[in-house]
């Protein structure tokens, strides 16, 4: 049975046939299979060859590794069922072995052999001279696809499948979860100060990853104190242990129940991240978030938590008219707004640092940036800098060090 027929028989990895690079390779094989017997390479064959190589070169140039990565990240009925129940039907297991053998055979075909097959003369049994300018690609003959796939499946809680196997930070766009391809690379080890505050959030995240009860978290406090950076740094630190983060805006809160439903059977752990959250008393989104936190919209799932940041402890934007009590139910309204923050199981306060802590942050950042300035001068200039800004904060310290670094250069 030729490889084209074998490829068309795929069941578990059916989506591989829709992949651009793989489908171009199958079309190339098809052009060889039905080539003219004189061994003269035709224009359509040249085009198919070049299109395939062009697409592969854009993805690294190694066909075996490209195909292996595709199947390891593929979301199919086998891996979804396996992630929930390790026992699989013996017929499906046999199908898996056969398909991985077929895919391995296709992806490790010798590029030189394919090049030669383009100009094979069926009458003489010889090759007409192959165009020297046709490029080759790389393959890896020693990779065992079945061994690699079963190894990945055994640790599916760390790797995941589908889009969540390839990326770890996401946003919502037009109602769909889309990856952030160039996420903020901030690291926990580079963050200075707020160790106790960060530890509380880290401990909660580790509880989530270990399958223990974890809380929804509100990180509140002054601007520029590292609330959002803490959440993103945690996502970076734990991505290889199965943590993923989906950032949404206040206007997208109504999407949360649908996100939770779609992820409830996923083997990975998720943080739904809402940055810079606050409400006015007439915000429609207020009720939506309250219902979500109370679990009255969607049942609480053990693999998802909500992390939110806010400059306000009670998430409420208070106006003078609120204070004057022009609402006859003013007290009830304010108390209802304030009670929202209490729906978070864990609240962590990030307040502006005092002078000593601020200088500690400045000194630590100066060392990270390789800034060669005497300590006394550094302190003096830092204090002058924050007088021109909005006060002491880790963000102000970072801006100051970057400013000093440009002067040094």
JSON list of C-alpha atoms in Angstrom, two decimals, residues 174-267:
[
{"chain": "A", "resi": 174, "resn": "UNK", "atom": "CA", "xyz": [-14.03, 38.21, 19.46]},
{"chain": "A", "resi": 175, "resn": "UNK", "atom": "CA", "xyz": [-15.19, 35.59, 21.93]},
{"chain": "A", "resi": 176, "resn": "UNK", "atom": "CA", "xyz": [-12.33, 33.19, 21.19]},
{"chain": "A", "resi": 177, "resn": "UNK", "atom": "CA", "xyz": [-9.25, 32.27, 23.22]},
{"chain": "A", "resi": 178, "resn": "UNK", "atom": "CA", "xyz": [-6.16, 33.33, 21.26]},
{"chain": "A", "resi": 179, "resn": "UNK", "atom": "CA", "xyz": [-2.49, 32.93, 22.24]},
{"chain": "A", "resi": 180, "resn": "UNK", "atom": "CA", "xyz": [-0.09, 35.69, 23.20]},
{"chain": "A", "resi": 181, "resn": "UNK", "atom": "CA", "xyz": [2.86, 34.73, 21.03]},
{"chain": "A", "resi": 182, "resn": "UNK", "atom": "CA", "xyz": [5.34, 37.13, 22.65]},
{"chain": "A", "resi": 183, "resn": "UNK", "atom": "CA", "xyz": [4.40, 37.26, 26.34]},
{"chain": "A", "resi": 184, "resn": "UNK", "atom": "CA", "xyz": [6.05, 39.39, 29.00]},
{"chain": "A", "resi": 185, "resn": "UNK", "atom": "CA", "xyz": [9.14, 37.42, 30.08]},
{"chain": "A", "resi": 186, "resn": "UNK", "atom": "CA", "xyz": [9.35, 38.81, 33.63]},
{"chain": "A", "resi": 187, "resn": "UNK", "atom": "CA", "xyz": [10.83, 36.36, 36.15]},
{"chain": "A", "resi": 188, "resn": "UNK", "atom": "CA", "xyz": [10.04, 35.91, 39.83]},
{"chain": "A", "resi": 189, "resn": "UNK", "atom": "CA", "xyz": [13.73, 35.79, 40.72]},
{"chain": "A", "resi": 190, "resn": "UNK", "atom": "CA", "xyz": [14.22, 39.27, 39.25]},
{"chain": "A", "resi": 191, "resn": "UNK", "atom": "CA", "xyz": [11.45, 40.84, 41.32]},
{"chain": "A", "resi": 192, "resn": "UNK", "atom": "CA", "xyz": [12.67, 42.65, 44.43]},
{"chain": "A", "resi": 193, "resn": "UNK", "atom": "CA", "xyz": [10.68, 43.29, 47.59]},
{"chain": "A", "resi": 194, "resn": "UNK", "atom": "CA", "xyz": [7.13, 42.22, 48.49]},
{"chain": "A", "resi": 195, "resn": "UNK", "atom": "CA", "xyz": [8.36, 38.70, 49.27]},
{"chain": "A", "resi": 196, "resn": "UNK", "atom": "CA", "xyz": [5.56, 37.94, 51.75]},
{"chain": "A", "resi": 197, "resn": "UNK", "atom": "CA", "xyz": [2.87, 39.27, 49.43]},
{"chain": "A", "resi": 198, "resn": "UNK", "atom": "CA", "xyz": [4.20, 37.30, 46.48]},
{"chain": "A", "resi": 199, "resn": "UNK", "atom": "CA", "xyz": [4.60, 34.15, 48.57]},
{"chain": "A", "resi": 200, "resn": "UNK", "atom": "CA", "xyz": [0.89, 34.17, 49.43]},
{"chain": "A", "resi": 201, "resn": "UNK", "atom": "CA", "xyz": [0.00, 34.20, 45.72]},
{"chain": "A", "resi": 202, "resn": "UNK", "atom": "CA", "xyz": [2.67, 31.61, 44.87]},
{"chain": "A", "resi": 203, "resn": "UNK", "atom": "CA", "xyz": [1.48, 29.26, 47.62]},
{"chain": "A", "resi": 204, "resn": "UNK", "atom": "CA", "xyz": [-2.08, 29.51, 46.35]},
{"chain": "A", "resi": 205, "resn": "UNK", "atom": "CA", "xyz": [-0.90, 28.77, 42.80]},
{"chain": "A", "resi": 206, "resn": "UNK", "atom": "CA", "xyz": [1.08, 25.74, 43.94]},
{"chain": "A", "resi": 207, "resn": "UNK", "atom": "CA", "xyz": [-2.02, 24.47, 45.74]},
{"chain": "A", "resi": 208, "resn": "UNK", "atom": "CA", "xyz": [-3.91, 24.74, 42.44]},
{"chain": "A", "resi": 209, "resn": "UNK", "atom": "CA", "xyz": [-1.18, 22.83, 40.58]},
{"chain": "A", "resi": 210, "resn": "UNK", "atom": "CA", "xyz": [-1.06, 20.07, 43.18]},
{"chain": "A", "resi": 211, "resn": "UNK", "atom": "CA", "xyz": [-4.82, 19.52, 43.05]},
{"chain": "A", "resi": 212, "resn": "UNK", "atom": "CA", "xyz": [-5.49, 21.03, 46.47]},
{"chain": "A", "resi": 213, "resn": "UNK", "atom": "CA", "xyz": [-8.24, 23.62, 47.12]},
{"chain": "A", "resi": 214, "resn": "UNK", "atom": "CA", "xyz": [-7.12, 27.01, 45.79]},
{"chain": "A", "resi": 215, "resn": "UNK", "atom": "CA", "xyz": [-8.71, 30.43, 46.22]},
{"chain": "A", "resi": 216, "resn": "UNK", "atom": "CA", "xyz": [-9.68, 33.18, 43.85]},
{"chain": "A", "resi": 217, "resn": "UNK", "atom": "CA", "xyz": [-7.21, 35.99, 44.57]},
{"chain": "A", "resi": 218, "resn": "UNK", "atom": "CA", "xyz": [-7.53, 39.78, 44.67]},
{"chain": "A", "resi": 219, "resn": "UNK", "atom": "CA", "xyz": [-4.22, 41.66, 44.54]},
{"chain": "A", "resi": 220, "resn": "UNK", "atom": "CA", "xyz": [-4.95, 45.27, 45.47]},
{"chain": "A", "resi": 221, "resn": "UNK", "atom": "CA", "xyz": [-3.00, 48.38, 46.32]},
{"chain": "A", "resi": 222, "resn": "UNK", "atom": "CA", "xyz": [-1.09, 51.30, 44.88]},
{"chain": "A", "resi": 223, "resn": "UNK", "atom": "CA", "xyz": [-0.26, 51.59, 41.21]},
{"chain": "A", "resi": 224, "resn": "UNK", "atom": "CA", "xyz": [3.16, 50.39, 40.10]},
{"chain": "A", "resi": 225, "resn": "UNK", "atom": "CA", "xyz": [3.73, 48.03, 43.02]},
{"chain": "A", "resi": 226, "resn": "UNK", "atom": "CA", "xyz": [3.99, 44.86, 40.93]},
{"chain": "A", "resi": 227, "resn": "UNK", "atom": "CA", "xyz": [0.53, 43.31, 41.21]},
{"chain": "A", "resi": 228, "resn": "UNK", "atom": "CA", "xyz": [0.17, 42.45, 37.52]},
{"chain": "A", "resi": 229, "resn": "UNK", "atom": "CA", "xyz": [3.85, 41.62, 37.20]},
{"chain": "A", "resi": 230, "resn": "UNK", "atom": "CA", "xyz": [3.50, 39.11, 40.04]},
{"chain": "A", "resi": 231, "resn": "UNK", "atom": "CA", "xyz": [0.73, 37.23, 38.24]},
{"chain": "A", "resi": 232, "resn": "UNK", "atom": "CA", "xyz": [2.62, 37.19, 34.92]},
{"chain": "A", "resi": 233, "resn": "UNK", "atom": "CA", "xyz": [5.87, 36.13, 36.58]},
{"chain": "A", "resi": 234, "resn": "UNK", "atom": "CA", "xyz": [4.04, 33.25, 38.27]},
{"chain": "A", "resi": 235, "resn": "UNK", "atom": "CA", "xyz": [2.66, 32.18, 34.88]},
{"chain": "A", "resi": 236, "resn": "UNK", "atom": "CA", "xyz": [6.20, 32.20, 33.48]},
{"chain": "A", "resi": 237, "resn": "UNK", "atom": "CA", "xyz": [7.60, 30.26, 36.43]},
{"chain": "A", "resi": 238, "resn": "UNK", "atom": "CA", "xyz": [5.02, 27.47, 36.38]},
{"chain": "A", "resi": 239, "resn": "UNK", "atom": "CA", "xyz": [4.21, 27.05, 32.70]},
{"chain": "A", "resi": 240, "resn": "UNK", "atom": "CA", "xyz": [6.23, 23.82, 32.52]},
{"chain": "A", "resi": 241, "resn": "UNK", "atom": "CA", "xyz": [4.21, 22.41, 35.42]},
{"chain": "A", "resi": 242, "resn": "UNK", "atom": "CA", "xyz": [0.91, 22.77, 33.62]},
{"chain": "A", "resi": 243, "resn": "UNK", "atom": "CA", "xyz": [-0.13, 26.36, 34.41]},
{"chain": "A", "resi": 244, "resn": "UNK", "atom": "CA", "xyz": [-1.83, 28.52, 31.78]},
{"chain": "A", "resi": 245, "resn": "UNK", "atom": "CA", "xyz": [-3.16, 32.07, 32.07]},
{"chain": "A", "resi": 246, "resn": "UNK", "atom": "CA", "xyz": [-6.03, 33.71, 30.19]},
{"chain": "A", "resi": 247, "resn": "UNK", "atom": "CA", "xyz": [-6.27, 37.49, 30.52]},
{"chain": "A", "resi": 248, "resn": "UNK", "atom": "CA", "xyz": [-9.64, 39.14, 30.08]},
{"chain": "A", "resi": 249, "resn": "UNK", "atom": "CA", "xyz": [-10.91, 42.70, 30.40]},
{"chain": "A", "resi": 250, "resn": "UNK", "atom": "CA", "xyz": [-13.79, 43.91, 32.56]},
{"chain": "A", "resi": 251, "resn": "UNK", "atom": "CA", "xyz": [-15.98, 44.13, 29.45]},
{"chain": "A", "resi": 252, "resn": "UNK", "atom": "CA", "xyz": [-15.36, 40.41, 28.81]},
{"chain": "A", "resi": 253, "resn": "UNK", "atom": "CA", "xyz": [-16.48, 39.14, 32.24]},
{"chain": "A", "resi": 254, "resn": "UNK", "atom": "CA", "xyz": [-19.54, 37.53, 30.70]},
{"chain": "A", "resi": 255, "resn": "UNK", "atom": "CA", "xyz": [-17.19, 35.22, 28.77]},
{"chain": "A", "resi": 256, "resn": "UNK", "atom": "CA", "xyz": [-15.90, 33.61, 31.98]},
{"chain": "A", "resi": 257, "resn": "UNK", "atom": "CA", "xyz": [-18.66, 30.96, 32.38]},
{"chain": "A", "resi": 258, "resn": "UNK", "atom": "CA", "xyz": [-18.11, 29.80, 28.80]},
{"chain": "A", "resi": 259, "resn": "UNK", "atom": "CA", "xyz": [-14.34, 29.68, 29.32]},
{"chain": "A", "resi": 260, "resn": "UNK", "atom": "CA", "xyz": [-14.82, 27.66, 32.50]},
{"chain": "A", "resi": 261, "resn": "UNK", "atom": "CA", "xyz": [-17.13, 25.20, 30.78]},
{"chain": "A", "resi": 262, "resn": "UNK", "atom": "CA", "xyz": [-14.71, 24.66, 27.91]},
{"chain": "A", "resi": 263, "resn": "UNK", "atom": "CA", "xyz": [-11.74, 24.13, 30.25]},
{"chain": "A", "resi": 264, "resn": "UNK", "atom": "CA", "xyz": [-13.43, 22.07, 32.95]},
{"chain": "A", "resi": 265, "resn": "UNK", "atom": "CA", "xyz": [-12.20, 18.74, 31.54]},
{"chain": "A", "resi": 266, "resn": "UNK", "atom": "CA", "xyz": [-8.79, 20.06, 30.47]},
{"chain": "A", "resi": 267, "resn": "UNK", "atom": "CA", "xyz": [-5.89, 18.39, 32.35]}
]
